[in-house]
Coordinates of C-alpha atoms and ligand atoms in Angstrom, one line a residue:
M1 CA -12.4 46.9 36.6
K2 CA -10.5 50.4 35.5
R3 CA -13.4 53.5 36.1
I4 CA -13.4 55.4 33.3
A5 CA -14.3 59.0 32.9
V6 CA -15.0 60.9 29.1
Y7 CA -14.6 65.1 29.4
P8 CA -16.1 66.9 26.2
G9 CA -15.8 69.7 24.8
S10 CA -14.9 71.9 22.0
F11 CA -12.2 72.7 24.1
D12 CA -11.4 76.0 21.8
P13 CA -9.1 76.5 23.4
V14 CA -8.7 74.4 26.2
T15 CA -8.5 77.2 29.2
N16 CA -7.5 77.0 32.8
G17 CA -10.6 75.8 33.3
H18 CA -10.9 72.6 31.3
L19 CA -7.2 71.7 33.0
D20 CA -8.7 72.9 35.8
I21 CA -11.5 69.8 35.4
I22 CA -9.4 67.0 34.1
K23 CA -6.9 67.3 37.3
R24 CA -9.6 66.7 39.2
A25 CA -11.0 64.2 37.8
T26 CA -7.8 62.4 37.6
H27 CA -8.3 62.1 41.1
L28 CA -11.5 60.9 41.2
F29 CA -11.2 58.4 37.8
D30 CA -7.8 55.4 36.8
E31 CA -8.4 56.5 33.1
V32 CA -10.0 60.4 31.8
H33 CA -10.8 60.8 28.0
V34 CA -10.9 64.3 26.9
I35 CA -12.6 64.7 23.6
V36 CA -13.1 66.8 21.6
S37 CA -16.7 66.6 20.1
L38 CA -16.7 67.3 16.7
N39 CA -20.4 68.0 17.2
I40 CA -20.2 71.0 19.2
K41 CA -20.9 73.7 16.4
K42 CA -19.2 77.2 17.5
E43 CA -17.5 79.3 15.6
G44 CA -14.0 78.2 14.8
L45 CA -10.5 79.2 16.2
F46 CA -9.2 76.8 16.0
T47 CA -9.3 73.4 13.5
F48 CA -10.1 70.3 15.7
E49 CA -6.5 69.4 15.4
E50 CA -5.1 71.7 16.6
R51 CA -7.0 70.8 19.4
L52 CA -6.6 68.0 19.9
H53 CA -2.9 68.8 19.6
L54 CA -2.7 71.9 22.0
L55 CA -5.0 69.4 24.7
K56 CA -2.0 66.7 24.2
E57 CA 0.1 69.6 24.6
V58 CA -1.3 70.4 27.8
T59 CA -2.0 67.2 28.9
K60 CA 1.2 65.2 28.8
D61 CA 2.4 65.3 32.4
L62 CA -0.5 64.2 33.5
G63 CA -0.6 59.7 34.0
H64 CA -4.0 58.3 32.6
V65 CA -5.2 61.1 30.7
K66 CA -6.4 59.9 26.5
V67 CA -6.8 62.7 24.0
D68 CA -9.4 61.6 21.0
I69 CA -11.9 63.8 19.0
H70 CA -15.2 61.9 18.3
D71 CA -18.1 62.7 15.6
G72 CA -21.0 61.6 16.9
L73 CA -23.3 61.3 20.3
V74 CA -21.5 61.6 23.4
I75 CA -22.8 59.3 25.2
D76 CA -21.9 56.4 22.4
Y77 CA -18.7 57.3 22.5
A78 CA -18.8 56.5 26.0
L79 CA -20.2 53.3 25.7
K80 CA -18.2 52.5 23.4
N81 CA -15.1 52.9 25.4
K82 CA -16.9 51.1 28.7
A83 CA -16.4 54.7 30.2
C84 CA -19.0 54.6 33.6
A85 CA -19.2 59.0 33.4
I86 CA -19.0 61.9 32.0
I87 CA -17.8 64.9 33.6
R88 CA -19.6 68.4 33.3
G89 CA -18.3 71.5 34.5
L90 CA -20.6 73.5 35.7
R91 CA -19.5 77.6 36.2
A92 CA -21.6 79.9 37.1
V93 CA -25.1 78.9 37.9
S94 CA -26.0 80.3 34.3
D95 CA -24.6 76.4 33.3
Y96 CA -27.2 74.2 35.1
E97 CA -29.6 74.8 33.0
D98 CA -27.7 73.2 29.5
E99 CA -26.0 70.5 31.4
F100 CA -29.6 69.1 33.2
K101 CA -30.7 69.2 29.5
I102 CA -28.0 67.4 28.2
F103 CA -27.8 64.7 31.2
T104 CA -31.4 64.1 31.5
F105 CA -31.2 63.3 27.4
N106 CA -28.2 60.5 28.3
R107 CA -30.0 59.5 31.5
D108 CA -32.6 58.3 28.5
I109 CA -31.0 56.9 26.2
S110 CA -28.5 54.5 28.6
T111 CA -28.5 54.5 32.6
E112 CA -25.0 52.6 32.9
I113 CA -23.4 55.9 31.8
D114 CA -23.9 58.7 34.4
T115 CA -22.9 62.3 34.2
V116 CA -20.3 64.0 37.4
I117 CA -20.4 67.6 37.7
L118 CA -17.9 69.5 38.9
L119 CA -17.6 72.4 39.6
S120 CA -15.8 75.6 38.5
S121 CA -12.7 76.9 41.1
L122 CA -12.9 80.4 41.5
P123 CA -10.4 81.4 39.9
N124 CA -12.0 80.1 36.6
L125 CA -15.5 81.3 37.6
Y126 CA -15.8 83.2 33.8
L127 CA -13.6 81.8 32.1
S128 CA -15.0 80.2 28.8
S129 CA -12.9 79.3 25.2
S130 CA -15.8 82.7 23.6
A131 CA -14.0 84.7 26.2
I132 CA -10.6 83.5 24.9
K133 CA -12.0 84.2 21.7
E134 CA -13.5 88.0 22.2
L135 CA -10.0 89.1 23.9
T136 CA -8.2 87.4 21.0
K137 CA -10.1 89.1 18.4
F138 CA -9.7 92.4 20.2
G139 CA -6.2 91.9 20.8
G140 CA -6.3 91.6 24.9
D141 CA -4.0 89.6 26.6
I142 CA -5.0 85.6 27.7
S143 CA -1.7 84.7 28.5
R144 CA -3.8 84.6 32.5
Y145 CA -5.9 82.5 31.4
V146 CA -4.4 79.6 29.0
P147 CA -1.6 77.5 29.4
E148 CA 1.1 79.3 28.1
V149 CA 1.4 76.4 25.1
V150 CA -2.0 77.4 24.1
N151 CA -0.6 81.6 25.0
Q152 CA 1.6 80.5 22.1
A153 CA -0.5 79.2 19.5
V154 CA -2.9 81.8 20.0
N155 CA -0.6 84.6 19.7
N156 CA 0.3 83.2 16.3
K157 CA -2.4 83.1 15.1
R158 CA -2.9 86.5 15.4
K159 CA 0.4 87.6 13.0
Ligands
ADP229 P1 -16.9 76.7 26.8 O1 -18.1 76.7 27.1 O2 -15.8 77.6 27.5 O3 -16.9 76.6 25.0 P2 -16.4 73.5 26.7 O4 -17.3 73.7 25.2 O5 -15.2 73.6 25.5 O6 -15.7 75.0 26.8 O7 -16.6 72.4 27.4 C1 -16.4 72.0 27.7 C2 -16.6 71.7 29.1 O8 -16.4 72.2 30.4 C3 -18.3 72.1 29.6 O9 -18.8 71.3 30.7 C4 -18.3 72.7 29.9 O10 -19.0 73.4 31.6 C5 -16.5 73.1 31.5 N1 -15.9 74.2 30.9 C6 -15.3 75.6 30.3 N2 -15.0 76.6 31.2 C7 -14.6 76.1 32.3 C8 -15.1 76.1 33.1 N3 -13.3 77.4 33.8 N4 -14.3 76.4 34.8 C9 -14.6 75.0 34.9 N5 -15.3 74.2 33.6 C10 -15.2 74.8 32.4

């Protein structure tokens, strides 16, 4: 049976940190569904459609990656798509508590889906979409932290 994993997030925008997690997840699973989760409410830089488009662009050369938008609980998406795992990325210890909370609730809903935590690679340890938004707001250079297509999209927003 195909082993499917779901990697949810707000991806506003997708960064090198996310991309690293996606690539590593493709080595562990037969198929990775990256989903833009509509229930993660954060101040948006990009619309959900724009985030989806950018995710499609940056993953187009990776095999076995599907990109989608989902409105509702991630665990419901995972169950519906017969996934066996939810992927999360962990940066500093500060992410830990939130991830543990989400894991506990998901575990209560279904024990069929496990959570796989991938630790952030060193260069991406402090990288977040919020930091990118902050840099964008104040005219900082984000080119080191995001794929080129995202850098261009951000620069277009600035115009
Ligand atoms: P952010 O927290 O940057 O706004 P998301 O809500 O889109 O990003 O995060 C989706 C998932 O990706 C979460 O599990 C988050 O911890 C993980 N993630 C985000 N940035 C990184 C990074 N630089 N390295 C590893 N994991 C990350």
